[in-house]
């Protein structure tokens, strides 16, 4: 694949030289990451690399995917081999419950996905371990194992029940994204904020604020990726601990409603939190975003027809089915250059500070639509090289690669201990 792309890139370069009218997007295809030097590799390998968002559990559950897979044709971003090649130390596996197909049993599906992560760790005890704290991440690193953590993506998973929130914490969930693309009964989402048919709450409801405080008390990180702008500001005003954006990029560079404005970036810095950059091409590159928007209606219709056809054949429709067709549509749009990913890290580091930016890849959740050169966790060292090229020090790199997230997680753990020492659990 890599060789083929290089060949194509050379042709693009030739075309760009010959045809003055060739779009800049096509020319940009030549702009892959630079090769990783021995120095960059050493800096990268001495870091604890933490990624705060991968959708691999859908593959575990729906496709029976084994993270120990060595299949060279596997299209996934994450396997134990790929993680080792990229020195990925800790992954927050996303527990994402598709809200339409799981209507009526959100909590059950949440439990199924949590189980799928435990099953993988049980299958590979020599190379992977469940982790629930910063100490666990460090322990896994020493043992050269991938630390597997979990974050729930979408507050609908708790079914408006704070008892369930506590149960999910007990099962090991260490962050929750307050909403996914769907507004739930207590938090507005950026994904449907313009849809008048959806009942909105002007941000977080009183119960939503109670959820945030209970997460603080439990020691579960509050994740503001996906939420509507007002929900973000309500959360910042409510939380007693630093927040994370587990997979969000900068709106100043790509105007997607779920990216963060510069004011939001500064507010997260003030709060002591971290914004972990999403690798989805549309959130990184305005051209890609515009092209994806332009084909969205047609894509949705084609997806609908395809899924209905499967249903008519009596087949159980899975995430993999939807992903298959989404990949075809995403592949119609040229991938942006690797540099767009670095532009976002750089922008957030400049606006919020180098202590407030990290990695939230969204691996296995973007239907293959990542910038050129970022094909799996094995490509993570290219980020270190690119940041060094832009003048970031090895210390800065360590912060961005995982140190910042670990600092925030530790602070969330500290606030939790402090709150638990102070008062009894909220009884509701
Ligand atoms: Zn997401």
XYZ file of C-alpha atoms and ligand atoms in Angstrom:
429
model
C 0.000 0.000 0.000
C 2.713 2.383 1.100
C 4.793 1.724 -2.022
C 1.788 2.180 -4.247
C 0.994 5.498 -2.622
C 4.577 6.715 -3.091
C 4.297 5.814 -6.773
C 1.030 7.681 -7.076
C 2.545 10.623 -5.253
C 5.357 10.834 -7.792
C 2.788 10.948 -10.569
C 0.895 13.667 -8.766
C 4.096 15.704 -8.541
C 4.631 15.334 -12.275
C 1.045 16.336 -12.965
C 1.309 19.342 -10.692
C 4.365 20.481 -12.555
C 2.780 19.998 -15.975
C -0.716 21.221 -15.372
C -0.936 24.617 -13.855
C -4.675 24.129 -13.321
C -4.310 21.000 -11.187
C -5.967 21.611 -7.849
C -3.781 22.312 -4.843
C -5.538 19.431 -3.106
C -4.158 16.915 -5.592
C -0.675 18.446 -5.351
C -0.931 18.223 -1.608
C -0.977 14.442 -1.955
C 2.799 14.588 -2.418
C 3.107 15.991 1.055
C 3.530 12.819 3.087
C 5.367 12.844 6.432
C 9.145 13.043 6.390
C 11.066 9.856 7.279
C 11.584 9.283 10.991
C 15.190 9.968 12.040
C 17.034 7.953 14.699
C 16.830 10.976 17.017
C 13.049 11.314 16.603
C 12.619 7.573 17.042
C 14.603 7.666 20.305
C 12.539 10.574 21.651
C 9.335 8.869 20.605
C 10.323 5.531 22.141
C 11.249 7.117 25.464
C 7.733 8.589 25.843
C 4.614 7.008 27.290
C 2.332 7.533 24.311
C -1.340 7.850 25.232
C -4.172 8.022 22.719
C -7.542 8.975 24.169
C -9.897 7.679 21.503
C -10.148 4.558 19.338
C -13.348 2.908 18.143
C -11.842 -0.581 17.945
C -14.413 -2.126 20.367
C -16.996 -2.032 17.547
C -14.656 -4.363 15.680
C -14.133 -6.567 18.744
C -17.856 -6.985 19.253
C -19.332 -6.966 15.747
C -16.513 -8.513 13.692
C -14.909 -10.741 16.299
C -11.705 -8.870 15.516
C -8.713 -10.106 17.504
C -6.312 -7.327 18.503
C -3.513 -9.897 18.169
C -4.226 -10.109 14.425
C -1.143 -10.156 12.206
C -3.105 -10.136 8.951
C -1.246 -7.701 6.647
C -4.481 -7.033 4.737
C -6.351 -5.920 7.838
C -7.618 -2.366 7.293
C -7.772 -1.536 11.003
C -5.712 1.194 12.636
C -5.011 -0.773 15.798
C -3.525 -4.189 16.548
C -0.964 -5.193 19.155
C 1.724 -5.259 16.457
C 0.771 -1.824 15.138
C 0.671 -0.438 18.691
C 4.147 -1.816 19.389
C 5.549 -0.488 16.104
C 4.276 2.996 17.011
C 5.206 2.700 20.712
C 1.591 3.266 21.699
C 1.579 2.788 25.484
C -2.045 3.379 26.439
C -5.268 3.410 24.470
C -8.625 4.638 25.676
C -11.009 2.290 23.880
C -14.264 4.008 23.040
C -17.447 2.484 24.384
C -19.809 3.975 21.808
C -23.437 2.939 21.641
C -25.065 3.806 18.334
C -28.230 5.540 19.547
C -30.657 4.562 16.786
C -30.013 0.844 16.421
C -29.680 0.390 20.199
C -32.812 2.303 21.153
C -34.227 0.852 24.383
C -31.063 -0.955 25.499
C -28.237 1.594 25.684
C -26.871 0.275 28.986
C -26.889 -3.330 27.822
C -24.904 -2.497 24.698
C -22.513 -0.412 26.817
C -21.908 -3.503 28.969
C -21.359 -5.691 25.890
C -18.701 -3.305 24.570
C -16.974 -3.071 27.965
C -16.852 -6.856 28.042
C -15.295 -6.950 24.566
C -12.294 -4.930 25.784
C -11.802 -7.195 28.820
C -11.997 -10.230 26.523
C -9.147 -8.909 24.377
C -6.974 -8.236 27.434
C -7.729 -11.752 28.714
C -6.763 -13.237 25.370
C -3.365 -11.465 25.315
C -2.173 -11.234 28.939
C 1.467 -11.124 27.830
C 1.026 -8.006 25.650
C -1.980 -6.096 26.950
C -3.547 -5.269 30.328
C -6.600 -3.470 31.614
C -5.673 -0.147 33.238
C -7.719 2.123 35.491
C -5.284 4.762 36.728
C -2.124 6.662 35.849
C -0.185 4.207 38.028
C -1.600 1.345 35.942
C -0.482 3.049 32.710
C 3.032 3.394 34.120
C 3.004 -0.233 35.301
C 1.929 -1.444 31.844
C 4.671 0.661 30.267
C 7.321 -0.958 32.484
C 5.995 -4.394 31.552
C 5.969 -3.437 27.847
C 2.239 -4.077 27.588
C -0.462 -1.978 25.976
C -2.553 -0.353 28.729
C -6.237 -0.701 27.804
C -8.527 1.949 29.254
C -12.142 2.731 28.465
C -14.185 5.872 27.853
C -17.928 5.954 27.233
C -18.776 8.065 24.183
C -22.206 9.563 24.781
C -24.109 10.245 27.999
C -27.147 8.337 26.705
C -25.317 5.176 27.906
C -26.276 5.944 31.531
C -30.000 6.056 30.673
C -30.500 9.103 32.939
C -29.496 6.998 35.933
C -26.655 8.156 38.168
C -26.464 4.671 39.703
C -25.510 3.293 36.284
C -22.833 5.991 35.984
C -21.288 4.693 39.212
C -21.566 1.086 38.003
C -19.725 1.962 34.790
C -17.002 3.600 36.858
C -16.713 0.390 38.928
C -16.324 -1.588 35.695
C -13.347 0.579 34.830
C -14.707 3.413 32.646
C -12.431 6.412 33.187
C -13.992 9.076 31.022
C -17.388 9.837 29.580
C -18.116 12.094 26.619
C -21.180 14.011 27.808
C -22.904 13.619 24.447
C -22.135 11.937 21.159
C -23.611 13.471 17.965
C -27.075 13.035 19.507
C -28.505 15.379 22.124
C -29.530 13.263 25.114
C -31.970 14.161 27.873
C -29.443 16.262 29.788
C -26.753 17.537 27.366
C -27.018 19.278 23.984
C -24.814 17.966 21.179
C -23.102 19.906 18.384
C -24.302 17.132 16.064
C -27.984 18.106 16.067
C -27.999 21.579 17.607
C -29.423 23.077 14.396
C -32.179 20.479 14.097
C -35.458 22.075 15.267
C -37.089 18.658 15.630
C -34.758 17.794 18.534
C -35.618 19.000 22.012
C -32.660 21.000 23.332
C -31.888 22.220 26.850
C -29.708 25.289 26.314
C -26.605 23.328 27.303
C -26.570 21.107 30.383
C -29.711 20.507 32.472
C -29.552 20.504 36.282
C -29.256 16.720 36.125
C -26.452 17.122 33.578
C -24.577 19.347 36.025
C -25.114 16.725 38.707
C -23.630 14.096 36.357
C -20.525 16.256 35.862
C -20.053 16.680 39.618
C -20.584 12.984 40.271
C -17.979 12.185 37.592
C -15.599 14.563 39.412
C -16.315 12.787 42.690
C -15.827 9.338 41.162
C -12.613 10.244 39.339
C -14.051 9.819 35.853
C -12.694 12.382 33.383
C -15.298 14.722 31.885
C -14.992 14.698 28.081
C -16.388 17.651 26.136
C -15.761 16.366 22.594
C -18.976 16.379 20.496
C -20.958 18.647 22.840
C -22.730 21.835 21.733
C -20.906 25.092 22.487
C -23.291 26.008 25.317
C -22.850 22.552 26.883
C -19.093 23.142 26.797
C -19.391 26.450 28.638
C -21.847 25.020 31.196
C -19.434 22.147 31.828
C -16.461 24.454 32.305
C -18.522 26.478 34.813
C -19.607 23.330 36.700
C -16.602 20.992 36.842
C -14.290 20.857 39.849
C -11.581 19.010 37.895
C -9.785 19.563 34.572
C -11.685 18.369 31.503
C -10.521 16.576 28.380
C -11.559 16.813 24.768
C -10.843 13.165 23.944
C -10.936 13.662 20.163
C -11.397 17.264 18.971
C -9.537 19.556 16.607
C -9.385 23.338 16.069
C -12.282 25.223 14.475
C -10.020 28.080 13.350
C -8.414 25.650 10.864
C -11.435 23.553 9.876
C -14.863 24.975 10.499
C -16.677 21.857 11.735
C -19.201 22.489 14.526
C -17.624 19.826 16.717
C -14.159 21.391 16.521
C -13.128 23.839 19.223
C -12.963 27.621 18.899
C -9.893 29.487 20.121
C -11.931 30.798 23.077
C -12.729 27.218 24.044
C -9.070 26.221 23.730
C -8.110 29.057 26.069
C -10.867 28.043 28.512
C -9.552 24.454 28.615
C -6.066 25.815 29.301
C -7.425 27.904 32.190
C -9.242 24.832 33.499
C -5.971 22.850 33.388
C -7.356 20.341 30.885
C -6.187 18.929 27.571
C -7.446 18.903 23.974
C -6.532 15.721 22.121
C -6.418 16.236 18.369
C -8.723 14.111 16.218
C -7.074 12.626 13.090
C -10.246 12.613 10.922
C -9.380 14.386 7.652
C -12.615 16.425 7.712
C -11.876 17.883 11.139
C -8.326 18.735 10.053
C -8.781 20.086 6.548
C -11.396 22.559 5.334
C -11.269 21.259 1.744
C -11.950 17.728 2.921
C -14.749 18.932 5.187
C -16.402 20.860 2.341
C -16.125 17.877 -0.016
C -17.579 15.541 2.625
C -20.467 17.947 3.246
C -21.126 18.235 -0.489
C -21.537 14.474 -0.908
C -23.294 13.851 2.404
C -26.892 13.639 1.108
C -25.963 11.256 -1.693
C -23.821 9.215 0.692
C -26.614 8.940 3.258
C -29.082 7.799 0.615
C -26.647 5.181 -0.704
C -25.901 3.947 2.822
C -29.606 3.735 3.609
C -30.309 1.720 0.444
C -27.393 -0.614 1.112
C -28.406 -1.292 4.718
C -32.049 -1.798 3.744
C -30.928 -4.308 1.128
C -29.003 -6.250 3.784
C -32.010 -6.192 6.105
C -34.290 -7.427 3.305
C -31.892 -10.346 2.878
C -32.452 -11.142 6.546
C -28.934 -10.093 7.592
C -28.104 -8.488 10.929
C -26.714 -5.038 10.090
C -23.525 -4.188 11.979
C -21.177 -1.241 12.368
C -18.850 -3.002 9.915
C -21.542 -2.919 7.213
C -22.029 0.807 7.582
C -18.286 1.352 7.795
C -17.743 -0.579 4.556
C -19.893 1.780 2.519
C -18.688 4.899 4.337
C -15.126 3.930 3.408
C -16.089 3.844 -0.273
C -17.467 7.376 -0.025
C -14.567 8.743 2.003
C -12.149 7.286 -0.549
C -13.716 9.514 -3.234
C -12.125 12.556 -1.562
C -8.320 13.029 -1.804
C -6.618 12.644 1.557
C -5.082 15.857 2.881
C -1.315 15.979 3.506
C 0.150 14.733 6.791
C 1.036 18.319 7.730
C -2.623 19.235 8.447
C -2.509 17.031 11.536
C 0.616 18.793 12.769
C -0.959 22.197 11.991
C -3.727 21.449 14.507
C -1.334 20.295 17.241
C 0.742 23.410 16.583
C -2.293 25.715 16.610
C -3.608 24.342 19.904
C -0.119 24.506 21.434
C 0.122 28.175 20.372
C -3.380 29.189 21.519
C -3.786 27.058 24.678
C -0.157 26.237 25.431
C 1.976 23.150 24.947
C 0.696 21.763 28.279
C -2.833 21.475 26.893
C -2.608 19.436 23.697
C -2.490 15.693 23.090
C -3.524 12.878 20.754
C -7.097 11.643 20.294
C -6.777 9.755 17.024
C -10.330 8.441 16.539
C -8.572 5.375 15.056
C -10.978 2.794 13.653
C -13.766 5.370 13.782
C -13.142 7.479 10.683
C -13.615 4.957 7.876
C -10.039 5.282 6.698
C -10.196 9.073 6.315
C -6.935 10.160 7.925
C -4.242 12.403 6.415
C -1.730 10.866 3.991
C 0.916 8.871 5.823
C -1.188 8.218 8.925
C -2.442 4.713 8.243
C -2.311 3.096 11.676
C -0.856 3.359 15.169
C 2.453 2.271 13.631
C 2.715 5.756 12.062
C 2.652 7.656 15.379
C 6.451 8.262 15.383
C 5.962 10.473 12.310
C 4.217 12.967 14.591
C 7.310 13.219 16.783
C 9.496 13.786 13.711
C 7.172 16.487 12.375
C 7.035 18.276 15.729
C 10.841 18.211 16.015
C 10.999 19.673 12.492
C 8.843 22.541 13.743
C 11.113 23.254 16.675
C 9.336 21.405 19.460
C 11.742 20.080 22.098
C 11.879 16.476 23.272
C 10.199 17.602 26.500
C 7.366 19.228 24.517
C 7.015 16.039 22.511
C 6.684 13.938 25.637
C 3.932 16.232 26.906
C 2.011 16.102 23.630
C 2.463 12.347 23.183
C 0.927 11.516 26.557
C 2.386 13.524 29.441
C -0.397 16.117 29.354
C -3.177 13.532 29.478
C -1.421 11.738 32.352
C -1.150 15.042 34.264
C -4.870 15.728 33.788
C -5.808 12.147 34.752
C -3.697 12.427 37.915
C -5.360 15.704 38.835
C -8.809 14.158 38.248
C -7.790 11.329 40.601
C -6.639 13.878 43.205
C -9.845 15.939 43.014
C -11.839 12.723 43.379
C -9.993 11.762 46.567
C -10.527 15.261 47.925
C -14.264 15.255 47.160
C -14.729 11.777 48.586
C -13.013 12.844 51.789
C -15.464 15.716 52.043
C -18.900 14.313 51.427
C -21.167 11.324 50.966
C -22.243 10.309 47.438
C -25.000 12.295 45.804
C -28.056 10.238 46.526
C -30.143 10.116 43.420
Zn -16.595 10.596 18.319
